Short mmCIF file of C-alpha atoms in Angstrom, two decimals:
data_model
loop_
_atom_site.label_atom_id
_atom_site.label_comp_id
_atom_site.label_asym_id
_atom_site.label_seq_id
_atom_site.Cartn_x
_atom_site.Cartn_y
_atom_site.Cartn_z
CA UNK I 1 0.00 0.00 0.00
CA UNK I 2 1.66 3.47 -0.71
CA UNK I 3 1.21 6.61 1.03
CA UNK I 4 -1.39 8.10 -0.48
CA UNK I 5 -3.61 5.00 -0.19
CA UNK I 6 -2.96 4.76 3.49
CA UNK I 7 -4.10 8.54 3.65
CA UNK I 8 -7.33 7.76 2.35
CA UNK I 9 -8.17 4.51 4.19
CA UNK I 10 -7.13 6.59 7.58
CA UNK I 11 -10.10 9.26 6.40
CA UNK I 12 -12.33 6.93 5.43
CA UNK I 13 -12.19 5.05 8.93
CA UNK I 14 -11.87 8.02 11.24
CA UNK I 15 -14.10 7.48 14.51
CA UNK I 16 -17.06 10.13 14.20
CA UNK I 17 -17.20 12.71 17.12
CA UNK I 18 -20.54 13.49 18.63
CA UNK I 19 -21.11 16.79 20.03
CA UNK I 20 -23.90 18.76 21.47
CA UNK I 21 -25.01 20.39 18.43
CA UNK I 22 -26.29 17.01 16.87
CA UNK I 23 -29.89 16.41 16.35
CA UNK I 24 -31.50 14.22 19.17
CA UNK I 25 -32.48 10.73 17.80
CA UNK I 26 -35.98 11.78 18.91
CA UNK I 27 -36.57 15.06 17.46
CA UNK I 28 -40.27 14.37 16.60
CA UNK I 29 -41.22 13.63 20.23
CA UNK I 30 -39.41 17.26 21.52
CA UNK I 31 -41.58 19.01 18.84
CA UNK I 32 -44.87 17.80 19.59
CA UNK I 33 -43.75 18.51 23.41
CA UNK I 34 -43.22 21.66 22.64
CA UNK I 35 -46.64 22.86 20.75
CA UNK I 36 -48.34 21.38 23.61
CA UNK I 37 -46.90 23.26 25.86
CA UNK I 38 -47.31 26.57 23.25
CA UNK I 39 -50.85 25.64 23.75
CA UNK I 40 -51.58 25.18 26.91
CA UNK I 41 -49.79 28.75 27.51
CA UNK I 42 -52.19 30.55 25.10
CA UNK I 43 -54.85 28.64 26.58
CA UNK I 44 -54.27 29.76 30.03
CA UNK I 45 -53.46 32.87 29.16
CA UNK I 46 -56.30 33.73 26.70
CA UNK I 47 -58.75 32.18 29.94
CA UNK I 48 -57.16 34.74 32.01
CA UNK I 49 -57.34 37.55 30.11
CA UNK I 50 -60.67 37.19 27.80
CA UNK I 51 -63.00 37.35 30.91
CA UNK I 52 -60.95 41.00 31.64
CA UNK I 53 -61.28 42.05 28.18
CA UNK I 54 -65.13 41.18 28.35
CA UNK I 55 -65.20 43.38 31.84
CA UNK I 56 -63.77 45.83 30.26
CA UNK I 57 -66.06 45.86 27.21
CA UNK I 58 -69.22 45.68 28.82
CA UNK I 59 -68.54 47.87 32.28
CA UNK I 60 -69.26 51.33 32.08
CA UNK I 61 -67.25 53.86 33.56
CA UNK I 62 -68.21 55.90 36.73
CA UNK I 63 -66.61 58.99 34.52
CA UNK I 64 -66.94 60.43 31.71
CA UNK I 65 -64.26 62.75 30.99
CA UNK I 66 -63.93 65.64 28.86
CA UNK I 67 -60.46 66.43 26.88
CA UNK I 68 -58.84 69.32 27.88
CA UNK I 69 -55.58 71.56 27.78
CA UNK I 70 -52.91 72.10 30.44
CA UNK I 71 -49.69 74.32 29.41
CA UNK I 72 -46.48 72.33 29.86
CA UNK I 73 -45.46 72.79 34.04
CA UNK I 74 -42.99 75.13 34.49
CA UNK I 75 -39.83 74.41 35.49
CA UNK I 76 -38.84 73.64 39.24
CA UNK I 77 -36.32 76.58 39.03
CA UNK I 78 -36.18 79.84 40.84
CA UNK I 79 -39.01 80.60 43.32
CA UNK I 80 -40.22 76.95 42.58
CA UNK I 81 -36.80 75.23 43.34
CA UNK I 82 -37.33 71.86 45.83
CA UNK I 83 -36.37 72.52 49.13
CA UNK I 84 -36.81 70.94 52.55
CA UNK I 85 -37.82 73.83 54.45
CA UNK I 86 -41.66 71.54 55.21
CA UNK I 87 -39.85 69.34 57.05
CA UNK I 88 -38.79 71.83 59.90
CA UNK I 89 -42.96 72.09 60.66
CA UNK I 90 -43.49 70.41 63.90
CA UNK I 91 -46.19 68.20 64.08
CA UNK I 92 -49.15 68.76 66.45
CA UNK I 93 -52.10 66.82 68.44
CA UNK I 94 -50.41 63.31 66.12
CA UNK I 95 -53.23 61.30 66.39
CA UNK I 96 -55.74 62.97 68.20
CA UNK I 97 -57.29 63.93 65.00
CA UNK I 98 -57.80 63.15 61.63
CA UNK I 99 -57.91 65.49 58.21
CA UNK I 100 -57.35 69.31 59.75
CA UNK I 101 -58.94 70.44 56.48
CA UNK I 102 -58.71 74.04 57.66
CA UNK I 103 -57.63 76.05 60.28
CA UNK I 104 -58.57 79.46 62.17
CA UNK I 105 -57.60 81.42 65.25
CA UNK I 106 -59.44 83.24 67.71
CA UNK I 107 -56.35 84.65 70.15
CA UNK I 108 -54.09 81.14 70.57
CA UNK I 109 -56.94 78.69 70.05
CA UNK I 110 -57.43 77.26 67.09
CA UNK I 111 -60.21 75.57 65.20
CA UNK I 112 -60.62 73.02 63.19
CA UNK I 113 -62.95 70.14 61.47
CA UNK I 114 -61.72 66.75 60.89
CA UNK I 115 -62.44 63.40 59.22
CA UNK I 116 -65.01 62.16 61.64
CA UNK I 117 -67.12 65.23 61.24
CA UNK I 118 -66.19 66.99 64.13
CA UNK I 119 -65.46 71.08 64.86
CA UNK I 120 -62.73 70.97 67.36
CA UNK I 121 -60.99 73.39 69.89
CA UNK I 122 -57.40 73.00 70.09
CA UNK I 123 -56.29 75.07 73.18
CA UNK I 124 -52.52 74.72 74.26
CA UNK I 125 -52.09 70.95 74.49
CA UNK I 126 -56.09 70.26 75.16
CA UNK I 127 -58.26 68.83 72.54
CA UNK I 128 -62.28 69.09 73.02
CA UNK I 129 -65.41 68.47 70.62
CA UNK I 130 -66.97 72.01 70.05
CA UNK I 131 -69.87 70.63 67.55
CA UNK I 132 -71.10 68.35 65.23
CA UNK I 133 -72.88 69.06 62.11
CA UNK I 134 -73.86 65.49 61.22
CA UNK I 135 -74.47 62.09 63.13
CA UNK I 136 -73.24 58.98 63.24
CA UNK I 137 -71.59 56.71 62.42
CA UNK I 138 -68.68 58.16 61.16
CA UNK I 139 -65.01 57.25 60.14
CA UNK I 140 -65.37 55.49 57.14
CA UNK I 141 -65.74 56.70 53.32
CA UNK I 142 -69.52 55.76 53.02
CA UNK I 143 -70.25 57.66 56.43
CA UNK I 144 -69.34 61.14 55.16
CA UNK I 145 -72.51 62.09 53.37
CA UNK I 146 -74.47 61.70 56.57
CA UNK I 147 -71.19 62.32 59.37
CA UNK I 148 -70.78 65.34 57.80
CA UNK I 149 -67.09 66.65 56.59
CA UNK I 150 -66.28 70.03 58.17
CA UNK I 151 -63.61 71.94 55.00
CA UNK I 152 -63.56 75.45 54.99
CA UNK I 153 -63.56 77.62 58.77
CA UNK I 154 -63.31 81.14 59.23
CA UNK I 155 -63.84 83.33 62.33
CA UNK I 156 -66.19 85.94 61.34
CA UNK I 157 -66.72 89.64 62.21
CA UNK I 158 -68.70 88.78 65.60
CA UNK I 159 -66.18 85.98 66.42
CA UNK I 160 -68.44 83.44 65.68
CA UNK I 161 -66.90 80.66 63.66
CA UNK I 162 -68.68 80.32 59.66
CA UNK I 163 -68.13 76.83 58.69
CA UNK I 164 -68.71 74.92 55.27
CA UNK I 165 -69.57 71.12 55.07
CA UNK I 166 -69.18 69.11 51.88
CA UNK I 167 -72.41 67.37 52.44
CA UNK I 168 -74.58 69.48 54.69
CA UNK I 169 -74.34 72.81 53.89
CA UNK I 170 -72.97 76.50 55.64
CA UNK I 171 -73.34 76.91 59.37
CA UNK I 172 -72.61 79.26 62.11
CA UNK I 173 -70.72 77.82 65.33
CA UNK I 174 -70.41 79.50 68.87
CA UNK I 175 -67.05 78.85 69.82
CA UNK I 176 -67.97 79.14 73.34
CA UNK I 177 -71.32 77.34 73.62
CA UNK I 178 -70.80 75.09 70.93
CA UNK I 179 -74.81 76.16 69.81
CA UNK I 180 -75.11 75.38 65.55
CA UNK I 181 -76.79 77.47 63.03
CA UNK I 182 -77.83 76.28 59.78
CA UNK I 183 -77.39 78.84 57.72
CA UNK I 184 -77.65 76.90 53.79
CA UNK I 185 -78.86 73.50 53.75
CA UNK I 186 -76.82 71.35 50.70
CA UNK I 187 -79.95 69.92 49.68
CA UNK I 188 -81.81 72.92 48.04
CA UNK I 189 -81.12 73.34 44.78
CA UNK I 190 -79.52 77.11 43.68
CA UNK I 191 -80.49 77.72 39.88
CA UNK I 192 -81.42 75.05 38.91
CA UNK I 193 -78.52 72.74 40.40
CA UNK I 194 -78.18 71.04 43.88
CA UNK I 195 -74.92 71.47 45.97
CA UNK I 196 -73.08 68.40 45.63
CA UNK I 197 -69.87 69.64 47.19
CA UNK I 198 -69.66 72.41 49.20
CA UNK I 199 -65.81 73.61 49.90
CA UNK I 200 -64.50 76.53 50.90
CA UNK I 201 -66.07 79.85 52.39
CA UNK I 202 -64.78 83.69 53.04
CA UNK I 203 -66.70 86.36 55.16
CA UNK I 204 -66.57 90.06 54.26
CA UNK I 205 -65.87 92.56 56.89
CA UNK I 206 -69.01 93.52 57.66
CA UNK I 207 -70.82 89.84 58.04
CA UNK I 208 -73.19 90.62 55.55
CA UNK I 209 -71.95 88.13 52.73
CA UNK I 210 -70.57 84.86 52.79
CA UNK I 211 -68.91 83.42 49.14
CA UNK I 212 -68.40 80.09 48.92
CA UNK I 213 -67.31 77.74 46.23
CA UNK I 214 -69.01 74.40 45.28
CA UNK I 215 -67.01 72.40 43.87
CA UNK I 216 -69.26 70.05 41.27
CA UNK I 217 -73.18 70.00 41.00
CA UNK I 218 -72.35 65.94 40.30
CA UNK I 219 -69.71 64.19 42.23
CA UNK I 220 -69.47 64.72 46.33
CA UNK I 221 -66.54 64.92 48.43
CA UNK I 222 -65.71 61.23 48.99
CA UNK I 223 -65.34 61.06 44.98
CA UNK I 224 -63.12 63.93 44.73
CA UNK I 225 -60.66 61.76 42.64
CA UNK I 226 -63.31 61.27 39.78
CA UNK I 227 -63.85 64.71 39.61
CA UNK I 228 -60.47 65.51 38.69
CA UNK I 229 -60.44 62.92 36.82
CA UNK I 230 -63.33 63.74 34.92
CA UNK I 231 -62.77 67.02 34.83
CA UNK I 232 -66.42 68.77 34.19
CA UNK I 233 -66.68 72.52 33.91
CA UNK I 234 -69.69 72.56 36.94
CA UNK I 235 -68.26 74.10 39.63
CA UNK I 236 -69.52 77.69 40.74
CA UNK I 237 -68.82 80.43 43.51
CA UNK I 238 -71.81 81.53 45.00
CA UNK I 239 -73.06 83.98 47.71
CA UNK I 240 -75.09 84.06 50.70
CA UNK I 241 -76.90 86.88 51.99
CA UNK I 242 -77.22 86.85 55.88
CA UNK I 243 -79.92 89.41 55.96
CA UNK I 244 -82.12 88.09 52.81
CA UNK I 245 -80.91 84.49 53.20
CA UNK I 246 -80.52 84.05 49.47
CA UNK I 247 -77.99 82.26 47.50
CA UNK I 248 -77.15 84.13 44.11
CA UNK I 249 -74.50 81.99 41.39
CA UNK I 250 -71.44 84.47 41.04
CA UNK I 251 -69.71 82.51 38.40
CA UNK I 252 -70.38 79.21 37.09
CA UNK I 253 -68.26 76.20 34.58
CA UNK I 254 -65.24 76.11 36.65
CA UNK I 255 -63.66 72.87 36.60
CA UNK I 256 -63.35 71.79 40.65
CA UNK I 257 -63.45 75.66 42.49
CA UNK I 258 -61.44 74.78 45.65
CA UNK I 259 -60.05 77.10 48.36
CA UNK I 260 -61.58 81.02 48.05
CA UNK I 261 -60.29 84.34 49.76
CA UNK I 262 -61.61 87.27 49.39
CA UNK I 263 -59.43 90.28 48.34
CA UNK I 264 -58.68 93.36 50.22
CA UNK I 265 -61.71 95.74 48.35
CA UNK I 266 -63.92 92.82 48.47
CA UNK I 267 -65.06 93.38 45.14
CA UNK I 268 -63.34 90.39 44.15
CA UNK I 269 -62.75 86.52 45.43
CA UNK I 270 -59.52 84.58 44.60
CA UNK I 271 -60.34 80.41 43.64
CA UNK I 272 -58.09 77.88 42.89
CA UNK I 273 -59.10 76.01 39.94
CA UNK I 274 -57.77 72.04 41.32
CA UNK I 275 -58.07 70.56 37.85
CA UNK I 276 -56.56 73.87 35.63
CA UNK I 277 -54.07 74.20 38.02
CA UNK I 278 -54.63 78.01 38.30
CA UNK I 279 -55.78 80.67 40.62
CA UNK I 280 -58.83 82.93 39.13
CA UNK I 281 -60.28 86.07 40.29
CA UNK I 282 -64.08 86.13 40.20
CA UNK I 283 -65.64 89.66 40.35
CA UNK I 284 -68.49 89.33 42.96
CA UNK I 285 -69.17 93.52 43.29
CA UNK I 286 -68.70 96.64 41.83
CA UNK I 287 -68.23 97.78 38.37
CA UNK I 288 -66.69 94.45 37.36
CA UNK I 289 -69.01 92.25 38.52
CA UNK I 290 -69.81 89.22 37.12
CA UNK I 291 -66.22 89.39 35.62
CA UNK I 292 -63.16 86.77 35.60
CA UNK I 293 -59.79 86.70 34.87
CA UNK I 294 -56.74 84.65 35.85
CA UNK I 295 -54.95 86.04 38.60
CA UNK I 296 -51.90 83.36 38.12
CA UNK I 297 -51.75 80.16 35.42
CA UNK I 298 -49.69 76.95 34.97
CA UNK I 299 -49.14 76.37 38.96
CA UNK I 300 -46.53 73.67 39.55
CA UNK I 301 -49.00 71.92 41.47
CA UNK I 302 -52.58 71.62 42.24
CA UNK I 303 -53.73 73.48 44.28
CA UNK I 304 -56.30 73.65 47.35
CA UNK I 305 -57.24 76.33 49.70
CA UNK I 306 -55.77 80.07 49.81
CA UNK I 307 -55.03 82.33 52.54
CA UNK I 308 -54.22 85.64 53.53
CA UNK I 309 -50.44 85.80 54.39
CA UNK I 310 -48.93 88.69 56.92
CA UNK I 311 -46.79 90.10 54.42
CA UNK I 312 -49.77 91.42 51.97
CA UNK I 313 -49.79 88.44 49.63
CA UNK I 314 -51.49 84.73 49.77
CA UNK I 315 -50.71 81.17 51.23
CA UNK I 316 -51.19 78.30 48.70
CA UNK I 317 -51.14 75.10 49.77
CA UNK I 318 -50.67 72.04 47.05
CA UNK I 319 -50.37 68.04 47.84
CA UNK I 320 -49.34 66.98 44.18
CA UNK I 321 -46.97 68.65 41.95
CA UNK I 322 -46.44 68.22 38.21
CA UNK I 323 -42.96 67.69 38.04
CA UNK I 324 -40.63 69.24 35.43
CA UNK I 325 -38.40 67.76 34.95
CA UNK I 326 -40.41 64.60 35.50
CA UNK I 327 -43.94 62.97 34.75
CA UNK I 328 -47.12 64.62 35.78
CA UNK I 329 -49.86 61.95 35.35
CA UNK I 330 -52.76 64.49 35.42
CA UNK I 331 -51.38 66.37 32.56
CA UNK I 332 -50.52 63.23 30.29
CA UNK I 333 -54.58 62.17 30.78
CA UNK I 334 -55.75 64.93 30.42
CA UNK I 335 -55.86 64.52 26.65
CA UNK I 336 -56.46 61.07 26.58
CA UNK I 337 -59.96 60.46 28.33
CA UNK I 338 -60.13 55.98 27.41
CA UNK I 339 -57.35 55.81 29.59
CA UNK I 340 -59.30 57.78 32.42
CA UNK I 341 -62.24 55.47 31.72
CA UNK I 342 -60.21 52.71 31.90
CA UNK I 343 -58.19 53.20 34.94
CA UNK I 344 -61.46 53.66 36.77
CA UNK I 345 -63.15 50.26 35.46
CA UNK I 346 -60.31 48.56 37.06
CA UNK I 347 -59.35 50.17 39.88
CA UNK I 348 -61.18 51.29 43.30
CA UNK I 349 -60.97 55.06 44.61
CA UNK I 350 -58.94 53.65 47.59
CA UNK I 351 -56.48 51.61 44.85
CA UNK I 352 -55.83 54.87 42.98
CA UNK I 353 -54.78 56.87 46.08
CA UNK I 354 -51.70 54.55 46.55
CA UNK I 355 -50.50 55.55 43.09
CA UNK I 356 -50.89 59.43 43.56
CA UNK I 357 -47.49 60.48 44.76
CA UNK I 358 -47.10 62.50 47.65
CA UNK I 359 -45.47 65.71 47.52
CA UNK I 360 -46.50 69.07 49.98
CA UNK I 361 -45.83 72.40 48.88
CA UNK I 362 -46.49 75.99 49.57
CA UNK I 363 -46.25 78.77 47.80
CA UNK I 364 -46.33 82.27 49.13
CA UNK I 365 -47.66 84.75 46.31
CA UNK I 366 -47.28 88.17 46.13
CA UNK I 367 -50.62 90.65 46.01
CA UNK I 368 -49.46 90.57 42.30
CA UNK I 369 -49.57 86.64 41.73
CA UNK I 370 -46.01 86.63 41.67
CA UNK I 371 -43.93 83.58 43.32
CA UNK I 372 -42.29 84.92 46.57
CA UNK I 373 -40.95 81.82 47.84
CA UNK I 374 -42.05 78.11 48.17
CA UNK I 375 -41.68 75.81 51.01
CA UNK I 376 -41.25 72.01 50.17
CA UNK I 377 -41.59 68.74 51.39
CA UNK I 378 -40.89 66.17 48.66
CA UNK I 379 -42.33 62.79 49.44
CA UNK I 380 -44.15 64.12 52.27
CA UNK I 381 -42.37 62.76 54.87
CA UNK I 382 -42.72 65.32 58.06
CA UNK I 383 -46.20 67.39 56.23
CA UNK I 384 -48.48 65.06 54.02
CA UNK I 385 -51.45 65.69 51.99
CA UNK I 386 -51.11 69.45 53.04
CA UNK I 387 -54.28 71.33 52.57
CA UNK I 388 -54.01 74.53 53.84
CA UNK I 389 -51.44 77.17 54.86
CA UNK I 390 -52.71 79.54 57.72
CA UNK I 391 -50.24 82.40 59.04
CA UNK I 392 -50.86 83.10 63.14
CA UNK I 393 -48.01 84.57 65.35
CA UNK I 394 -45.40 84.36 62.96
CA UNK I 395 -46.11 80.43 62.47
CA UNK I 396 -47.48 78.78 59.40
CA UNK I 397 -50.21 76.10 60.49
CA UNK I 398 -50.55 73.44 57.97
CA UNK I 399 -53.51 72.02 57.64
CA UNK I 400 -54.41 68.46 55.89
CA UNK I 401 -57.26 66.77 54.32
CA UNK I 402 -55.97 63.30 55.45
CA UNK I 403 -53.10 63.08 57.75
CA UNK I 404 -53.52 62.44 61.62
CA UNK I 405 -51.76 65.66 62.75
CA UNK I 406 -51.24 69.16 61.74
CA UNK I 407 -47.42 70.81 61.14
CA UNK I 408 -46.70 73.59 62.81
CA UNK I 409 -43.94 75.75 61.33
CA UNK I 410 -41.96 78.79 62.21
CA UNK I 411 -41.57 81.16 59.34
CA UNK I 412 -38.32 82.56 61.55
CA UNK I 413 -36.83 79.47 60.38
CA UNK I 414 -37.08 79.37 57.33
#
C-alpha cells in the first residue's frame, strides 16, 4: 500500500465525534412537546385575560371625561426650586385627629374640622369636641354624606366661627357654647342645580356676605378623585346673603373651584381652579361684577385652599406637583380620556390613592400673583397631603385633608 492509499483509508475510517449540536435521535417527540406546551400557555393565558377584556367591554365607567388643555409645568427653578424647608414644621395633636382640612384662630386657640365630622378646639395641648354638624356613624368613606365633613372655617366679624360642610351645607358655630346654626342647607337646589360639594367659604368685613365655592353639582366629596379625573366645567362660587338668606351663582363652569379668599376691596374673590391648576379672580361687586380673569396660570402643582399671608400676599397650599423635569400623570390624561375610563373600570378610589405620589408644597404669592418663595416637602415625609397654609403669630399652620396631625412651622426658620 503506498502513502497516499494509506491517507485515504485513515479518512475513510476516522471514529465520528458526537457533540452537542447534533440532532436528538428523537426530534419528533421534543416538537410535539413543545406545541403542547405553546398551547396550553395561550390557553391559560387567553382564559385569564378574555374574561378582563369582556369586563372591560361591557362595564361602564363611573366617569366620563372631557379632553382638555394644560400648558407644559414650568420648570422647578427659581421661586419653585425643591427645598426641605416643610420638614422643619413640627407636628401637632399626632393622632388625636384626623384630616385638619382648615384652620382658624381666635387669640391662641385654634379651630378646626376633621375626618369624623367633628369642629374641634385646640387650646394649648387640650383637645375638646366644640360641635357636630352630622351624626353617626362616622369614620369610614360611606359615612361622610351623613357624618358630615367640616372643610372650609373662618372666624367671622362677631367671632363666631362660619363653617362649610361638603355634604350638609354652611353653618354658624359658637365657639364658646358650641350652639349650631344652619345657615344653607346642601340639599336645596340654587339655579337650577343642587350642591353636591360644598368647599371653601370667606366672610366680608361687615358679616353681611358669605362666598363660597361648590365644587361640582355631580360628584361629592368622597369622589373627589373622579372629579379631577373627569374634569367637568360645573363648579360655581356663590353667595349668601345673611340678611335676605338668598344664595345668588357668582360665576359658574369652573372645573373643581377649591379654596376662596376674598381680596382686600372685596369686590373680588380669589379660587383655585384644582383641575386647571390656576388661581382665578371672580368679580363678585362693583363695576366688574360678574367678571373673571386669571390672577396666576400653569401652577406647579394643584392646588387647594388660599389664605391671607402677613406680608400682603397669599398662602397656597398644594399636595401633588407636576414635576418638570419629571412625569405629571394628570397632565398626560388629560388629553387622553379611554385611559381615564379605563383606569377607573379597574381600579377602586382607595387603589388609585396609593398611586398618587405625595409631595406638599407651599407657595407664598405676592398681592401681584407673583412667586415669593415656596416651602417644600418632597415625598411628604414630616407634612403630608397638606391642605391649607394659615399664618398666626409668625407660624405657618398646615392644615391636611388626610393626615392624623397638623405641622406647625416657624416662618423665623425658614
Amino acid at each position: 500500500m503506498n502513502e497516499p492509499e494509506g491517507l485515504r483509508f485513515r479518512r475513510l475510517n476516522r471514529p465520528q465525534i458526537i457533540t452537542d449540536s447534533q440532532e436528538p435521535r428523537y426530534k419528533g417527540t421534543s416538537t410535539y412537546s413543545g406545541k403542547v406546551f405553546r398551547v396550553t400557555l395561550i390557553s391559560v393565558g387567553g382564559f385569564l385575560i378574555l374574561p378582563l377584556l369582556v369586563i372591560i367591554l361591557i362595564l361602564e365607567s363611573p366617569i366620563h371625561p372631557e379632553v382638555f388643555s394644560l400648558s407644559e409645568p414650568p420648570m422647578l427653578i427659581g421661586c419653585y426650586e425643591p427645598n426641605l424647608k416643610l420638614r422643619e414644621a413640627q407636628r401637632l395633636y399626632q393622632d388625636q385627629l384626623v384630616g385638619p382640612e382648615s384652620i382658624a384662630n381666635i387669640g391662641d386657640v385654634l379651630y378646626t374640622g376633621t375626618a369624623d365630622g367633628k369642629i374641634l378646639k385646640l387650646d394649648g395641648r387640650s383637645v375638646s369636641v366644640l360641635a357636630r354638624l352630622g351624626r353617626p356613624p362616622c369614620g369610614s368613606h360611606d359615612d361622610e354624606p351623613t357624618c358630615g365633613r367640616p372643610l372650609g372655617i373662618r372666624v367671622g366679624p362677631n367671632g363666631t366661627l362660619f363653617v362649610a360642610d361638603a355634604y350638609l351645607g354652611l353653618f354658624e358655630v359658637n365657639p364658646v357654647t358650641g350652639h349650631v346654626t344652619t345657615l344653607v342647607q346642601a340639599s336645596q337646589m340654587v339655579a337650577g342645580q343642587r350642591l353636591s360639594f360644598i368647599n371653601d367659604l370667606d366672610v366680608t368685613q361687615d358679616g353681611r356676605k358669605v362666598y363660597f365655592t361648590d365644587s361640582s353639582s355631580r360628584w361629592q366629596r368622597k369622589d373627589y378623585l373622579q372629579l379631577i379625573m373627569e374634569a367637568t366645567a360645573d363648579g360655581r362660587v356663590l353667595e349668601y346673603d345673611t340678611v335676605t338668606r338668598q344664595v345668588s351663582v357668582m360665576m359658574e363652569g369652573l372645573r373643581f373651584p377649591n379654596g376662596i379668599q376674598l381680596l382686600p376691596d372685596e369686590e373680588s374673590v380669589l379660587v383655585t381652579e384644582t383641575t386647571m391648576a390656576r388661581i382665578r379672580r371672580v368679580h363678585v361687586s362693583g363695576l366688574n361684577k360678574g367678571g373673571m380673569d386669571t390672577f396666576i396660570d400653569n401652577l406647579p402643582g394643584f392646588p387647594d385652599n388660599v389664605r391671607r399671608s402677613s406680608s400682603g400676599g397669599y398662602w397656597v397650599a398644594m399636595s401633588a406637583v407636576r414635576p418638570n423635569p419629571g412625569f405629571s400623570m394628570l397632565d398626560f390624561l388629560s388629553q387622553r380620556p379611554w385611559i381615564k375610563k379605563l383606569i377607573f373600570k379597574l381600579f377602586s378610589h382607595d387603589v388609585l390613592l396609593k398611586f398618587v405620589p405625595r409631595y406638599s408644597l407651599v407657595l407664598e404669592l405676592h398681592e401681584s400673583g407673583v412667586c415669593v418663595r415656596s416651602l417644600h416637602d418632597p415625598h411628604g415625609e414630616v407634612a403630608a397631603y397638606v391642605s391649607e397654609a394659615h399664618e398666626h403669630d409668625g407660624h405657618l399652620y398646615l392644615g391636611s385633608f388626610r393626615s392624623p396631625y397638623l405641622c406647625r412651622l416657624d416662618l423665623r426658620q425658614v
